[in-house]
Every structure is written in structure tokens, then in C-alpha cells.
């Protein structure tokens, strides 16, 4: 049996690698509620401030996802000339619906990327467009620590592509760039006080 401190440290390590509470719960064989509770406190029992982002009200209907994708498309066209973009990449699982809609709206190729849960090199789905020699806009739902986005950018570069912009529904980070790639979010969630 692991001590609470060992569980906390392992859960925190996985969280810092970009894993969700659900992925961590699977990895550590604990309930999602236990992981959420564990990560909401430090080892001295002090509450750690964080913001949980839920967007189920948007996600239950395709037309709502499409409206958000239209806003994302507007932001993309504000940031870059559309002829400088070849592909839209969706990070599994929550970035894929937005990326799919954007691919259609902007008439660009669709790339699907699955980050590796332990931080190793992720996988680009062979059922969709390839990465090599492409100028890619990366789409995800929530950016918490930025680790998933960093790994995505690194993996794109390893495969010979170029990440030109990252768009997320919500960012918990204050930075407007990650790995020298601009980041735009529809909403920025910041802790105050």
C-alpha cells in the first residue's frame, strides 16, 4: 500500500505531464473523485487553488460546437493569412470536434493527434492528414499546465511539420505563447487574490 504522500507525488507528476484527472485515476487505479480530492490539497492539507473547466453545455450539440468553431476560425484569420495554413490538428479527445469543424469551415486538412499519457512521443492518426511539411494550427479545449501543448508542438516538429498557432477554448496560463508558438484562447481563467 502506498502512502498518501507517494500517491500525491505520483498524481502531481502525472498532472504536470498534462494528464487529466480521469487519465490519472486510470493510471493509479483510483476513482476520479479521489484524484480530484488528492490534487486539490498540498501535503500539509492546504487547499490548492485551481479552476475546473466544464463545457458540457456546448459539447452536447454539434451546432453549439460549430458556433464556437466559427469564433475560433475568426481568431485564426485575425492571426494569420489563411493561405499560410495547410492543416488543423485536433488533440484527442476534446480538441477533435472543434478541429473537425474548423477543417470544414477553413477548407484545410484535418490531423488527429493522441498525446502519450506518460509524456513519451504521441501518435498522429494515419486515418487523417500527415504532418510532414505542413503549417499547422493546433486545437484543444483546455490548456492547464501547457504540457500537452508543448509535447504536441515537439512531436509536430519531430515529424517535419510546423506549428504556427495554438487555439484553445480556455487557457489557465498567463502566457501568450508556448514553445515559441502563439497561443490564443477564447477565455482565459486566472486565479485572483
mmCIF file of C-alpha atoms in Angstrom, residues 4 18 21-22 32-34 40 44-45 53 68 72 74-75 79 89-90 103 111 121-122 136 139 141 149 159 166 188:
data_model
loop_
_atom_site.group_PDB
_atom_site.id
_atom_site.type_symbol
_atom_site.label_atom_id
_atom_site.label_comp_id
_atom_site.label_asym_id
_atom_site.label_seq_id
_atom_site.Cartn_x
_atom_site.Cartn_y
_atom_site.Cartn_z
ATOM 1 C CA UNK A 4 -0.703 9.360 0.825
ATOM 2 C CA UNK A 18 -0.676 17.044 -18.921
ATOM 3 C CA UNK A 21 -7.816 13.544 -13.545
ATOM 4 C CA UNK A 22 -9.563 10.680 -15.356
ATOM 5 C CA UNK A 32 -11.630 10.237 -10.373
ATOM 6 C CA UNK A 33 -13.116 11.807 -7.213
ATOM 7 C CA UNK A 34 -10.144 10.582 -5.167
ATOM 8 C CA UNK A 40 -6.897 19.870 -4.584
ATOM 9 C CA UNK A 44 0.024 19.937 4.593
ATOM 10 C CA UNK A 45 -3.702 19.911 3.894
ATOM 11 C CA UNK A 53 -13.449 23.790 -16.565
ATOM 12 C CA UNK A 68 -17.516 28.008 -31.077
ATOM 13 C CA UNK A 72 -12.040 30.100 -33.418
ATOM 14 C CA UNK A 74 -12.371 34.238 -36.839
ATOM 15 C CA UNK A 75 -9.446 34.345 -34.390
ATOM 16 C CA UNK A 79 -3.781 35.982 -36.512
ATOM 17 C CA UNK A 89 -4.806 19.486 -35.757
ATOM 18 C CA UNK A 90 -7.190 18.288 -33.053
ATOM 19 C CA UNK A 103 -11.168 21.938 -41.056
ATOM 20 C CA UNK A 111 -4.822 15.970 -38.444
ATOM 21 C CA UNK A 121 6.121 10.716 -28.110
ATOM 22 C CA UNK A 122 2.460 10.894 -29.068
ATOM 23 C CA UNK A 136 -0.481 23.550 -38.581
ATOM 24 C CA UNK A 139 -6.784 22.973 -31.411
ATOM 25 C CA UNK A 141 -10.296 22.536 -25.322
ATOM 26 C CA UNK A 149 0.537 21.554 -25.956
ATOM 27 C CA UNK A 159 7.716 14.756 -37.853
ATOM 28 C CA UNK A 166 -2.481 27.193 -30.901
ATOM 29 C CA UNK A 188 -8.515 32.956 -20.009
#
